[in-house]
Each structure stands twice: as structure tokens, then as C-alpha cells.
Short mmCIF file of C-alpha atoms and ligand atoms in Angstrom, two decimals:
data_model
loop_
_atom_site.label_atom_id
_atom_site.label_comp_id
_atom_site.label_asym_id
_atom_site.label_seq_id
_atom_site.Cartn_x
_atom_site.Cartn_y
_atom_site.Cartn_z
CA UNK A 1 -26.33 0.89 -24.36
CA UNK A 2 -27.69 -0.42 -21.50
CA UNK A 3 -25.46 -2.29 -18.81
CA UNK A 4 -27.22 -5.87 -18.58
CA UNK A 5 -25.43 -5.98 -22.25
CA UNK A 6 -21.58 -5.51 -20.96
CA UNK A 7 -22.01 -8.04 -18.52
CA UNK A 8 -23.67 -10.33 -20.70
CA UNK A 9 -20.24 -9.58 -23.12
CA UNK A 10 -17.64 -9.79 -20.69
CA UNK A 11 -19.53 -12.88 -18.75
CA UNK A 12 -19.20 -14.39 -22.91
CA UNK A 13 -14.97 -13.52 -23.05
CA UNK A 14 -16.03 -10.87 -25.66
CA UNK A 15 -13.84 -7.55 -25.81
CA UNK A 16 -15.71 -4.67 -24.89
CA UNK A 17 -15.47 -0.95 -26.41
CA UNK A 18 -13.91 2.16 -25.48
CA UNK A 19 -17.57 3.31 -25.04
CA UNK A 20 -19.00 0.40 -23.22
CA UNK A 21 -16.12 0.79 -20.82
CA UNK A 22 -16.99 4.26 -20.39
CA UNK A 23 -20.41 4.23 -20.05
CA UNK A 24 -19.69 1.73 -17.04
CA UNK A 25 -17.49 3.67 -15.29
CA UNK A 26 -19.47 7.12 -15.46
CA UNK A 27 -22.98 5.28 -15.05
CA UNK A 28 -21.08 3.11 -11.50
CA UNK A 29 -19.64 6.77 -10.41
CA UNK A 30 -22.82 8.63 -10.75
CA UNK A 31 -25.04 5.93 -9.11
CA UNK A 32 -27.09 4.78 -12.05
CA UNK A 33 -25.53 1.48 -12.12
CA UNK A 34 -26.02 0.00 -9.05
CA UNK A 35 -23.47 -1.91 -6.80
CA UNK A 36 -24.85 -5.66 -7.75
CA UNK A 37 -24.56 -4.94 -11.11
CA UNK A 38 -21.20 -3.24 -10.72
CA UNK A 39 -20.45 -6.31 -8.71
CA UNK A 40 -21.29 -8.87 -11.51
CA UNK A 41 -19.14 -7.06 -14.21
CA UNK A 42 -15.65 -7.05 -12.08
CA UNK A 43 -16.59 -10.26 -11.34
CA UNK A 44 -16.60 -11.07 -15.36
CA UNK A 45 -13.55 -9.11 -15.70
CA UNK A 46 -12.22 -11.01 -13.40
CA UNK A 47 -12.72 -14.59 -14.30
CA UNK A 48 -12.28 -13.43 -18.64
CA UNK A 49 -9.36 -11.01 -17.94
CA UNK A 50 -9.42 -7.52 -20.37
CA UNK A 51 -7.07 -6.95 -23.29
CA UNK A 52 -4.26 -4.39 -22.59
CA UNK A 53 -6.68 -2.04 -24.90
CA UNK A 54 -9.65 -2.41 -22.64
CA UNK A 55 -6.92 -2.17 -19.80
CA UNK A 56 -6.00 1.30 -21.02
CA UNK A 57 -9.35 2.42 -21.57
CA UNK A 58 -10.60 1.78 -18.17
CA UNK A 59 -7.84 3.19 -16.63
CA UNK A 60 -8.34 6.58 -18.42
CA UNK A 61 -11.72 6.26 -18.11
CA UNK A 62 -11.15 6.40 -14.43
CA UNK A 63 -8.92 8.91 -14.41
CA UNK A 64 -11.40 11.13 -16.18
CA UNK A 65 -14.37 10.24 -13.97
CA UNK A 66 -13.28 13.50 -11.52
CA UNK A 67 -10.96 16.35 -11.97
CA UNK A 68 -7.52 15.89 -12.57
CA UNK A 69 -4.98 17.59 -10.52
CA UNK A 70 -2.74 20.20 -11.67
CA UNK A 71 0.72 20.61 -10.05
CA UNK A 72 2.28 22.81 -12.58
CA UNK A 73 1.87 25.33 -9.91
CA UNK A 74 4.58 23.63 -7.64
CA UNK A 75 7.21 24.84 -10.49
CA UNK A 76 8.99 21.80 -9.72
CA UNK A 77 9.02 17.57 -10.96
CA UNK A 78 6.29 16.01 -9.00
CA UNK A 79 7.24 12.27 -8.25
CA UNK A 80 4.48 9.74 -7.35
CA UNK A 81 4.86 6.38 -5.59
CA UNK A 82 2.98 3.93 -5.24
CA UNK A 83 2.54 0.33 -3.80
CA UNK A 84 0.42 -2.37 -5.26
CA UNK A 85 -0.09 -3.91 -1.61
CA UNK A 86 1.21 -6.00 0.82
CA UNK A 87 1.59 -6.88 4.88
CA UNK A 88 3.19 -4.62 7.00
CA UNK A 89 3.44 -2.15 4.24
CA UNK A 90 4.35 1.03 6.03
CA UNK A 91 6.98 2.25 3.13
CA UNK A 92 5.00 5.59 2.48
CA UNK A 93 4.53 6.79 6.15
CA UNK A 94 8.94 6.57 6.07
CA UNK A 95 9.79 6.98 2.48
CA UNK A 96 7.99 10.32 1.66
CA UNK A 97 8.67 12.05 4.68
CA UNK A 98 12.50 11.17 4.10
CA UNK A 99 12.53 12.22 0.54
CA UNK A 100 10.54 15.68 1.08
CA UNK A 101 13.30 16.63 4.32
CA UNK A 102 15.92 16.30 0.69
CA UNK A 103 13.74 19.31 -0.60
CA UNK A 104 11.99 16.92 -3.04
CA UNK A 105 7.92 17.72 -3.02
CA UNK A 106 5.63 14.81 -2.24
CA UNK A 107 2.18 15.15 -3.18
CA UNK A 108 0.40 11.42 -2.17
CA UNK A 109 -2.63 10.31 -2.59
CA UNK A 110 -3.10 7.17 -0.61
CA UNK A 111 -6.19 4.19 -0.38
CA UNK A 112 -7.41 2.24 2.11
CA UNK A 113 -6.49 -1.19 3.27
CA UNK A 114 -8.00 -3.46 0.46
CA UNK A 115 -7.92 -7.56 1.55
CA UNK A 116 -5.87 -8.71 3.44
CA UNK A 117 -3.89 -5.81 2.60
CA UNK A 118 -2.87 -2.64 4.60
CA UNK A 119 -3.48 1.22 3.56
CA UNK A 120 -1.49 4.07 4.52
CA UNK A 121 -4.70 6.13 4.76
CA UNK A 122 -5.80 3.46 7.50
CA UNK A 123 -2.45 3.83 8.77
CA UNK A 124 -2.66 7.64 9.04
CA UNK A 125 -5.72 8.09 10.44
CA UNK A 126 -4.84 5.84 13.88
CA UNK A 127 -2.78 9.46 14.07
CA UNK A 128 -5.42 11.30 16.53
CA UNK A 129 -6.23 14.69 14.76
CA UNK A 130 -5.21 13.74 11.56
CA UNK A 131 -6.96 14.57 8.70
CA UNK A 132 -6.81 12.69 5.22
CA UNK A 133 -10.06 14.22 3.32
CA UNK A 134 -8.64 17.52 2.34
CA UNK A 135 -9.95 19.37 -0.79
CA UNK A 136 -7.39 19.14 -3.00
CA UNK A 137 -6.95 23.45 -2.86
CA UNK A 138 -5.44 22.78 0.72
CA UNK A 139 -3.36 19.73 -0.49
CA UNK A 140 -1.80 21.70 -3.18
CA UNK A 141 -1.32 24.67 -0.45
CA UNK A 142 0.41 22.09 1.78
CA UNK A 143 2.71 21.27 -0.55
CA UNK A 144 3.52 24.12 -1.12
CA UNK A 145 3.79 25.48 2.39
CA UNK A 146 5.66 22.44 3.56
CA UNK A 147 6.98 20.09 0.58
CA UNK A 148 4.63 17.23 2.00
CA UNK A 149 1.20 16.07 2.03
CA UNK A 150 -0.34 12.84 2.24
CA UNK A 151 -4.03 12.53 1.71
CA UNK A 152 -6.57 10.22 1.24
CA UNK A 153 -8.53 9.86 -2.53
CA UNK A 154 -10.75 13.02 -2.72
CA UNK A 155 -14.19 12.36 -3.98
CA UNK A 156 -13.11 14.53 -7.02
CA UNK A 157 -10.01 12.74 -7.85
CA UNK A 158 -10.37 9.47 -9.95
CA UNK A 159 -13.77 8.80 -7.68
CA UNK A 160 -14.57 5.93 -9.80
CA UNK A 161 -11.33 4.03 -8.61
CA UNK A 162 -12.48 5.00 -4.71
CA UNK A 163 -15.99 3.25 -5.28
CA UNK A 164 -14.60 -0.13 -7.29
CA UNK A 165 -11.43 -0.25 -5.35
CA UNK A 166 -13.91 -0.84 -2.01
CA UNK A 167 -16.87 -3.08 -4.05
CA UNK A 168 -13.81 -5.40 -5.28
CA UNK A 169 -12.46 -5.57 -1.88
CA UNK A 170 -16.09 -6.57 -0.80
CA UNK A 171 -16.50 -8.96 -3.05
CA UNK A 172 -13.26 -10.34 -3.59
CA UNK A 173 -12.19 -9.19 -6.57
CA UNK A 174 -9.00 -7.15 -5.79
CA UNK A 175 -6.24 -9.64 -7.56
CA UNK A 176 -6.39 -9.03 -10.89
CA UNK A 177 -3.82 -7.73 -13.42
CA UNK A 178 -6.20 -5.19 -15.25
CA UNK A 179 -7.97 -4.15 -12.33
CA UNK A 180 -5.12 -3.20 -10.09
CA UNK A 181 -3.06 -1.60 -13.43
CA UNK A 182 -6.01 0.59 -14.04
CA UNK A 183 -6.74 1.44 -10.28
CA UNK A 184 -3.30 2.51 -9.43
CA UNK A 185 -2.41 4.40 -12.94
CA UNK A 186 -5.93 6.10 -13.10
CA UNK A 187 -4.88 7.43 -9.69
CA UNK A 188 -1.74 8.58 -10.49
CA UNK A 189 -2.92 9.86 -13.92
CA UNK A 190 -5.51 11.70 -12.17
CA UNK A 191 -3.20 13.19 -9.23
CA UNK A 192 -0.99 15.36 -11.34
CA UNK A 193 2.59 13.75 -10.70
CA UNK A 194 4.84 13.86 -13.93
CA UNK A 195 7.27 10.30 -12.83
CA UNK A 196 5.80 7.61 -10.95
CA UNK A 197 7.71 4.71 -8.91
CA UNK A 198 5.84 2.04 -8.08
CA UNK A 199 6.52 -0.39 -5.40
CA UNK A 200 5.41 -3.63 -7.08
CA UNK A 201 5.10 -6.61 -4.75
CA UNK A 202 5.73 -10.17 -4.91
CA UNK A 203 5.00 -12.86 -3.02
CA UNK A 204 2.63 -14.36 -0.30
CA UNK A 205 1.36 -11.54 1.06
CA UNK A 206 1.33 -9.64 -2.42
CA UNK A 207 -1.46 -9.70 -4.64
CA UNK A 208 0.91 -10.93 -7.49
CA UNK A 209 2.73 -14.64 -6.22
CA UNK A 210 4.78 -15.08 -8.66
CA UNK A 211 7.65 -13.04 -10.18
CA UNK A 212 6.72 -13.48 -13.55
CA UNK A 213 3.23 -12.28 -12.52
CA UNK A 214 4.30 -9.24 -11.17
CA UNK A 215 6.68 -8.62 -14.03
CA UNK A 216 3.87 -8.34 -16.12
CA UNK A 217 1.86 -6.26 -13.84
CA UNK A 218 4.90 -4.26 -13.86
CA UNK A 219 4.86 -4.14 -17.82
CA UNK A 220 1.46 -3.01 -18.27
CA UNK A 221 1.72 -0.05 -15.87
CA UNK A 222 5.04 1.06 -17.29
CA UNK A 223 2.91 0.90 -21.12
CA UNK A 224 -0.07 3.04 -19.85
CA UNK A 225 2.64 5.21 -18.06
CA UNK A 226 4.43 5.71 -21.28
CA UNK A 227 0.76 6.41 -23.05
CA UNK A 228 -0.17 9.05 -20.62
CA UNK A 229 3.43 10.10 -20.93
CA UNK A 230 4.55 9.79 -17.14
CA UNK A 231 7.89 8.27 -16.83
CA UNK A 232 7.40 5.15 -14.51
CA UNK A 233 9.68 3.10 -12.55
CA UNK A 234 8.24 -0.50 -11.25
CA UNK A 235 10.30 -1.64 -8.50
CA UNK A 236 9.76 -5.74 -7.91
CA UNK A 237 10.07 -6.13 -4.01
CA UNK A 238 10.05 -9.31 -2.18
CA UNK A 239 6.81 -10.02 0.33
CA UNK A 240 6.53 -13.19 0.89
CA UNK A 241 6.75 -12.46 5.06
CA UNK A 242 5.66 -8.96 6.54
CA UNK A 243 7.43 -6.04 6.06
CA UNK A 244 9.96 -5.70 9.25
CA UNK A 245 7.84 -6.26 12.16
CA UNK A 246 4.51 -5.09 12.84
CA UNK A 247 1.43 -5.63 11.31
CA UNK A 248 -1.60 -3.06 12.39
CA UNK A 249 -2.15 0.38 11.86
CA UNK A 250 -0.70 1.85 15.20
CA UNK A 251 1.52 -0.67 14.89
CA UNK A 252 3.02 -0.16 12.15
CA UNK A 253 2.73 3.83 12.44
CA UNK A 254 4.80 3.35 15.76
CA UNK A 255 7.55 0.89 13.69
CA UNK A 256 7.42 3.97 11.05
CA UNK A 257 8.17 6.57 13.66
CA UNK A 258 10.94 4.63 15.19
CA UNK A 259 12.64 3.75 11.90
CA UNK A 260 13.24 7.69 11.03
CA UNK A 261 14.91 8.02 14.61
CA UNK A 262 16.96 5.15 13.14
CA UNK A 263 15.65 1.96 14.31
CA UNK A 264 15.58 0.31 11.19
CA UNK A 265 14.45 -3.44 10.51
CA UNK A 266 16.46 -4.47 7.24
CA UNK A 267 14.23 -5.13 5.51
CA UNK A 268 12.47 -2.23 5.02
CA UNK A 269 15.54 -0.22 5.14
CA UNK A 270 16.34 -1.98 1.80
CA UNK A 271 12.98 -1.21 0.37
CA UNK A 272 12.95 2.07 1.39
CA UNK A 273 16.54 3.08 0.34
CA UNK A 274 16.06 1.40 -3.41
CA UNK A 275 12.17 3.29 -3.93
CA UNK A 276 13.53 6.47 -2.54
CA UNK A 277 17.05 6.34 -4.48
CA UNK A 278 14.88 6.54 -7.93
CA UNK A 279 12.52 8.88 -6.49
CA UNK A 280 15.21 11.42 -6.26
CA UNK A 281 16.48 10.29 -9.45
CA UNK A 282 13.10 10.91 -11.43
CA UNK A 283 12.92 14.20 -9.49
CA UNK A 284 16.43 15.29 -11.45
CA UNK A 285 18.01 15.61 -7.95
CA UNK A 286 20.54 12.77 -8.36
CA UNK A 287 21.31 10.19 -11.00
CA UNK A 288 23.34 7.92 -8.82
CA UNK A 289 21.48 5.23 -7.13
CA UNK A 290 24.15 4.73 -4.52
CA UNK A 291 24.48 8.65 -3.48
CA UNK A 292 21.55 8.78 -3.52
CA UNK A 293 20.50 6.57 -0.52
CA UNK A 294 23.70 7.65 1.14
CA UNK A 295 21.89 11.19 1.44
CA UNK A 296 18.18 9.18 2.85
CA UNK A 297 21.11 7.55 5.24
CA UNK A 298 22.18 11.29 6.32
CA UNK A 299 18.71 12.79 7.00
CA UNK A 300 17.31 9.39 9.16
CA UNK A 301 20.93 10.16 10.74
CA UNK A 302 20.39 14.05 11.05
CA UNK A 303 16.87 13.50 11.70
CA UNK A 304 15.53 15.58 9.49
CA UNK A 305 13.30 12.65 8.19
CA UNK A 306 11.86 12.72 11.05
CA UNK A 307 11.32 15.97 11.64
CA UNK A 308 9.62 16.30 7.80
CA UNK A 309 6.92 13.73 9.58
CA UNK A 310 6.49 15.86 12.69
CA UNK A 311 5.81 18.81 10.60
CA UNK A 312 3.58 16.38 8.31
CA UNK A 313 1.47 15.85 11.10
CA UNK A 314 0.89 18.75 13.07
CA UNK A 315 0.00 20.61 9.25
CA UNK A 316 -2.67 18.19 8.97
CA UNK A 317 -4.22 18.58 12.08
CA UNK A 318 -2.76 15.70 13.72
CA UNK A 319 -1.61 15.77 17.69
CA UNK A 320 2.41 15.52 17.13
CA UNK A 321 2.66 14.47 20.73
CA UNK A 322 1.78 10.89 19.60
CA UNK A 323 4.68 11.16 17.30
CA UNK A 324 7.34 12.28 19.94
CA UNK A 325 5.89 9.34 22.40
CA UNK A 326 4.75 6.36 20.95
CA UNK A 327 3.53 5.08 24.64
CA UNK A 328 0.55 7.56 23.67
CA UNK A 329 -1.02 5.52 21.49
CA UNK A 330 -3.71 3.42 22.73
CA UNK A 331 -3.33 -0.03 23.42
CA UNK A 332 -5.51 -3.13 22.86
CA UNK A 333 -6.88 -4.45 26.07
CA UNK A 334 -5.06 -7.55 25.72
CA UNK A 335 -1.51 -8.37 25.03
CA UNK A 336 -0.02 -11.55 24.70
CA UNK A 337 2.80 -13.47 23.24
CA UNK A 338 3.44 -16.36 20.96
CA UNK A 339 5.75 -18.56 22.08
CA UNK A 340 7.87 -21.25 19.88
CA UNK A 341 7.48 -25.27 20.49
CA UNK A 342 10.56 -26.09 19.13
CA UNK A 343 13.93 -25.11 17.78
CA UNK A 344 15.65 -24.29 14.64
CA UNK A 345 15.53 -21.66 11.82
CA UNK A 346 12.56 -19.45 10.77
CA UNK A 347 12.14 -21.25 7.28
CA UNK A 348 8.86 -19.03 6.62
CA UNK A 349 5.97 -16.92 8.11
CA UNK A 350 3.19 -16.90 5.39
CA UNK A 351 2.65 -12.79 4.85
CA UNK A 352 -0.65 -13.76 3.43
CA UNK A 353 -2.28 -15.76 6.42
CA UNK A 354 -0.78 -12.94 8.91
CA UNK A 355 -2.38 -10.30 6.90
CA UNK A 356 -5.48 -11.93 7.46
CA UNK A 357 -5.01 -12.63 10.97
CA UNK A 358 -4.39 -8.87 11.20
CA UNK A 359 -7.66 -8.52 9.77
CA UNK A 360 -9.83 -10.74 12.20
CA UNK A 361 -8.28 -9.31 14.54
CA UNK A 362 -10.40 -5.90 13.50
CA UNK A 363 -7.58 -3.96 11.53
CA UNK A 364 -9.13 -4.72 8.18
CA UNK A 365 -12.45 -4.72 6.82
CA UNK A 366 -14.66 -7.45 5.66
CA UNK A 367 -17.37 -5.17 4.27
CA UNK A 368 -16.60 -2.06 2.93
CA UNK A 369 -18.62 0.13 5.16
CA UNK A 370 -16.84 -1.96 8.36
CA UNK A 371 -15.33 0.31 11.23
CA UNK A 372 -11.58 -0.67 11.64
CA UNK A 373 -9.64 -1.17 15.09
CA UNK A 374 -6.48 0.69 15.15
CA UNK A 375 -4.69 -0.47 17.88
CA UNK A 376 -4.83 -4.18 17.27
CA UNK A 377 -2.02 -6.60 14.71
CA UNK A 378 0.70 -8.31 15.46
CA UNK A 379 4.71 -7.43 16.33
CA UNK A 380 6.68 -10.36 15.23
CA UNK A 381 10.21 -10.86 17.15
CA UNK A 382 11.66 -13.01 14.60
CA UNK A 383 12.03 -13.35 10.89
CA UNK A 384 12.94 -16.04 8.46
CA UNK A 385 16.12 -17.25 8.82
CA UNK A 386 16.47 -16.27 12.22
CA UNK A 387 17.27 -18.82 14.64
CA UNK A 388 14.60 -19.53 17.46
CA UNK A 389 14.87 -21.12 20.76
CA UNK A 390 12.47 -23.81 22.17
CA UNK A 391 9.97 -21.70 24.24
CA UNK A 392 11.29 -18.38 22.81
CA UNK A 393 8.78 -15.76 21.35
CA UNK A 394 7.97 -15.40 18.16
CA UNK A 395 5.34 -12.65 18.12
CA UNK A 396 3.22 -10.25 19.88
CA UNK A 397 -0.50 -9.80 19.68
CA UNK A 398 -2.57 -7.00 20.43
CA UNK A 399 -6.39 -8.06 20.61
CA UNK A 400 -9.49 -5.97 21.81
CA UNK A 401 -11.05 -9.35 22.45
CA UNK A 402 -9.72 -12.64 24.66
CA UNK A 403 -11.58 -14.97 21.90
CA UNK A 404 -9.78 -13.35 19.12
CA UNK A 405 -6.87 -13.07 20.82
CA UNK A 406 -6.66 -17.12 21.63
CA UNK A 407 -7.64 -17.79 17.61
CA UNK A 408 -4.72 -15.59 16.24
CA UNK A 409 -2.51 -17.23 18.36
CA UNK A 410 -3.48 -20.60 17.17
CA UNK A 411 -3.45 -19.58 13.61
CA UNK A 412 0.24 -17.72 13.86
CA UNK A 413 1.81 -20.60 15.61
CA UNK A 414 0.41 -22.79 12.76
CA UNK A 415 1.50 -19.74 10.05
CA UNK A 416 5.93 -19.91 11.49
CA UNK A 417 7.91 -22.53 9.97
CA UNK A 418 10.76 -23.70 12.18
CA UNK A 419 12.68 -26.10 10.81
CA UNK A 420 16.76 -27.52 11.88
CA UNK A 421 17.85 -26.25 8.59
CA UNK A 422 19.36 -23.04 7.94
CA UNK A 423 17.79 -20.12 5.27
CA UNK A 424 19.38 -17.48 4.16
CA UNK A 425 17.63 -13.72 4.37
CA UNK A 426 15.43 -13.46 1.70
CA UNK A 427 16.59 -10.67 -0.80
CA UNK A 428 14.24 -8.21 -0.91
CA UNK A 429 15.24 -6.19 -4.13
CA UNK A 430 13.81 -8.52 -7.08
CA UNK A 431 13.89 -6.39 -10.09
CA UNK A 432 14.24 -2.61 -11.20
CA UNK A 433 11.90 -2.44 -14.42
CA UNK A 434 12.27 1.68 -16.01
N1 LIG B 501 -3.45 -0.65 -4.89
C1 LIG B 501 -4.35 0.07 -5.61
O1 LIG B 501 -4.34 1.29 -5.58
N2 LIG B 501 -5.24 -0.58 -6.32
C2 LIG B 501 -5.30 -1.92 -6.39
O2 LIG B 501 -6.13 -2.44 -7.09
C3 LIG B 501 -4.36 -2.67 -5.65
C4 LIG B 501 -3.44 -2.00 -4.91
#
């Protein structure tokens, strides 16, 4: 078998076999398949598509290209969640603190921003001290000591999906049904969870557009969930604009912190309530829906949420002080604001095109091996269907450089839709798919 042949097949819309697909995946992990070649072949698979069976055998494949983790130890239901993307995305750094301060265990492995996409590893690390490579001994020891950790991939877990999930990044290859299905279930095959709920987005800033689309994203995860038998949840959530406010991964860290001392945009409170509700349902702590975000309610109100970050942090080696005062974080060097020409109604603010401003303005990468900025994005002050005075402003910017700073401006003015006519708020809940 030699890999110039399973190009040469997929580049032809020919199926390929369990052991083709194998032989890629251990040959790209191990470094005897290089990255141009590696390149060419998710570029096939991305223009031909894969079958659901080649589907399911690169996603196990994947999942058996490093250890896989065993939580039987923990005694108790591990449940995994997950998020297939999106702008603004800071669910994880709220939801998983909230639902370990219920007693629940959260063991997450998170990735790095991919596109125009955030990560929650990206996210984490603008945390000073903070430390996401932990060998997966430690992770299973924090857990255990303190219901909670969050890390980032290890290189032994699923390291196949850690080297294609950054080459299709680079290369521009990230939305794709069968690629993203087999990079997020290899992962959570891999990382030991029994139940899964996935966060499945929709919209703009989402790799999936449409609802159908991510309906039957949705499908073919919940198929290779039931194959690997891990009961999985796909949760269909709106993202057509950010996620609450900020975009930027001290941003967004900051809007995390604030919404477990109960500053919570609507938005996200909605997202996080609905994932969190069947989190604890999965778990076997709660089979009402509606209780059960009445008790997330109770521990942002008690804090306890908050507290379940705090101890998060400081377990990871992070410097809690940042946590307790946001002002610590560094700031960009400049700060300026975008102001509205007109009046009306927010009609929309394309997540997609701020997600990539985000990105010029340093917080994503272009090339996988690019350093990121963590103090720069944007902190919008309105959202669609919010009315909007001539003059008034619309967003924030935080730039480490006065030429980027004057482009994203230009491009976000050009990015909010104000029209006379009224919108409603978008609904944010689309679909519950078990
Ligand atoms: N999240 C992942 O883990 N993988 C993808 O391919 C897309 C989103």
C-alpha cells in the first residue's frame, strides 16, 4: 500500500478501505507520510466527501492512533461535551466549571482555535500560569482531587486528530461533515467519557450554515456514538452573531469570569443552561430539564460556579488573582470604539466576518505554527435586534497595532446591519437531537 495510491482513489470519488484509511492515519501520526501529502488527501476528502463507513473508520482509526483513556477509576458517569465551533464560543470555560460545583466530574479535553474559530485551550492559556499539557496521570488525579480538569489534547490521546485538526486549519480544510464527525468523536472516543453532549452549531459563524446541515452532522455523530456505544446528545445552537459579547481569548475569558458572578448575556445563558441541563441528565443526576438548570441558576447565584473555576485554576498552576480581578489582564496597546452612522435596529452582525476580524487582529492563526495574541478581539455593545442610536457604539476593539486597529474598524462597521425595521432576538435553542 503505498499512499500516492489513496490519493489517487479519493482524488477519483472511489471509496477507500478500512485498511487504506488506517494505514493513512498511522503512517500521517508517525511521520512517514509527510504533511503535503497529508495535505492533498483531506483535500480529496474534502472536495469527494467519505461514506458514513469510511466516516466511521477514520474516526476509530483516530481514536486508536494513541492510548485511550480510562476513567473507570473515577467510579462515577463521565460526561463529555463538546462544541463543533463557533465565535465567541466561551461555553466550556462557564459550563463545566458550573456543572462540576453540582458534584458532577468533568474530565475535558479541549483543541485549539481552528479558522476563524475560537478554542478553549487558546482561551485558557491567556490564564498566566496555566497549564493545559498535562500527562493524562495528573488529569485523571485532578479529577479526582477536585471534580474538574480541563486540558489540552495530550500527544498520547487521539494524536492523529491533534496533527490533521492543525494541517486542515492550514490549509483550509476544516468544514467538512466527515472530517469534523471523526475529529470530535475520535476525541471523545479516545478520552474515556461514557455520554457525550455536543454543542452543534449553526449558522454564520458555524462551520455548518444551514440547519439541515448541521442536522446531519448531528446524525452522524449520534451513529458513531451509538457504534462505540457512548450515549450522545447533539444540541443544535444558533450562531449566526457571536456568542454574547466578546470575541478574543482574554476577552472572552474575562466575559466567562463575569458570567459565573452572574453577569450573564442571554444568550449564552440560554446555551449554557440547555448543554448543562442534559449534562446532568446523562450523568443520572437529574432527569428534568427544567430542575435541572434551576440548580446551574442556584450555584452562579451561590457562587459556587465560580468558585469550581477558582479552584480550576489555581490546581493547574494558573495565578487565580487574574480570576478575582479581571483589570489584571493585559491590555492591547490600543483601544478604540466603533461608532454607528445611523439609526435603527441591529438586523445582523455576520459571526463569520467578526471571527475573522478577531483573527487579523492576531487572536487566531493563519499557519499552524503562528504565535497567537491574547489580549486582542472585539467587545460588541449591541446585538441584533437591539436598537442603536446615530453616533452610538457598537463595539470595542482591542488592537496591538494602530494599522490593524483602523482595518477592523472598517471591516466591523461594514459587518453591523442597521436597518429602521424591527427583529426579533434570534432563538438560540434550534434542536435537541438524543
Ligand atoms: N471541533 C473539532 O474538534 N474538530 C473539528 O473538526 C471541528 C470542531
Amino acid at each position: 500500500m503505498n499512499i500516492l495510491e489513496i490519493i489517487e482513489k479519493k482524488r477519483d470519488k472511489e471509496e477507500l478501505s478500512k485498511e487504506e484509511i488506517e494505514f493513512f492515519v498511522k503512517g500521517y501520526t508517525n511521520n512517514t507520510i509527510a504533511d503535503y501529502q497529508a495535505a492533498a488527501l483531506l483535500m480529496a476528502i474534502y472536495l469527494n466527501g467519505m461514506t458514513k463507513k469510511e466516516t466511521t473508520d477514520l474516526t476509530i482509526a483516530m481514536a486508536n492512533s494513541g492510548e485511550r483513556l480510562d476513567l473507570s477509576n473515577l467510579n462515577e458517569i463521565i460526561v463529555d461535551k463538546h462544541s463543533t465551533g463557533g465565535v465567541g464560543d466561551k461555553v466550556s470555560l462557564i459550563l463545566l466549571p458550573l456543572v462540576a460545583s453540582l458534584g458532577i466530574p468533568v474530565a475535558k479535553m479541549s483543541g485549539r482555535g481552528l479558522g476563524f474559530t475560537g478554542g478553549t485551550v487558546d482561551k485558557l492559556e491567556s490564564i498566566p500560569g496555566y497549564k493545559t499539557e498535562v500527562d493524562i496521570l495528573q488529569f485523571i488525579k485532578n479529577v479526582e482531587k477536585i471534580g474538574i480538569s480541563m486540558i489540552s489534547q495530550t500527544l498520547n490521546l487521539a494524536p492523529a486528530d491533534k496533527k490533521i485538526y492543525s494541517l486542515r486549519d492550514s490549509i483550509s480544510c476544516v468544514e467538512n461533515i466527515s472530517l469534523i464527525a471523526s475529529s470530535i468523536m475520535s476525541k471523545k472516543i479516545a478520552s474515556g467519557a461514557q455520554k457525550i453532549v455536543l454543542d452543534v452549531t449553526c449558522g454564520s459563524g458555524a462551520f455548518m450554515k444551514s440547519k439541515e446541515k448541521a442536522e446531519q452532522l448531528a446524525n452522524e455523530m449520534i451513529e458513531i456514538g451509538k457504534l462505540a456505544n457512548k450515549e450522545t446528545v447533539c444540541i443544535l445552537t444558533n450562531m449566526d452573531e457571536p456568542l454574547g459579547y466578546a470575541v478574543g481569548n482574554s476577552l472572552e475569558v474575562i466575559e466567562a469570569i463575569h458570567f459565573l458572578q452572574g453577569d450573564m448575556p442571554e444568550d449564552v445563558k440560554e446555551v449554557v443552561l440547555e448543554l448543562g441541563a442534559y449534562m446532568i441528565k446523562l450523568a443520572g443526576k437529574g432527569n428534568d430539564i427544567e430542575e435541572n438548570k434551576a440548580k446551574m441558576l442556584e450555584n452562579i447565584k451561590n457562587r459556587k460556579g465560580y468558585e469550581k473555576l477558582i479552584q480550576m485554576v489555581e490546581n493547574q498552576g494558573g495565578d487565580s488573582s487574574y480570576i478575582k480581578d479581571t483589570n489584571q489582564f493585559p491590555k492591547a496597546e490600543y483601544i478604540g470604539n466603533v461608532y454607528s452612522n445611523t439609526s435603527g435596529c441591529i438586523q445582523s452582525m455576520d459571526a463569520k466576518e467578526i471571527g475573522k476580524i478577531v483573527c487579523e487582529l492576531g487572536a487566531g492563526r493563519v499557519r499552524k505554527e503562528d504565535k497567537i495574541d491574547n489580549a486582542v478581539g472585539i467587545v460588541l455593545k449591541k446585538k441584533v435586534s437591539d436598537k442603536v442610536e446615530d453616533e452610538e457604539i457598537l463595539a470595542t476593539i482591542y488592537a496591538n497595532s494602530k494599522e490593524k486597529m483602523e482595518k477592523a474598524k472598517e471591516r466591523l462597521l461594514k459587518v453591523i446591519k442597521i436597518k429602521e425595521e424591527k427583529v426579533e432576538k434570534p432563538k438560540m435553542i434550534l434542536e435537541v437531537m438524543e
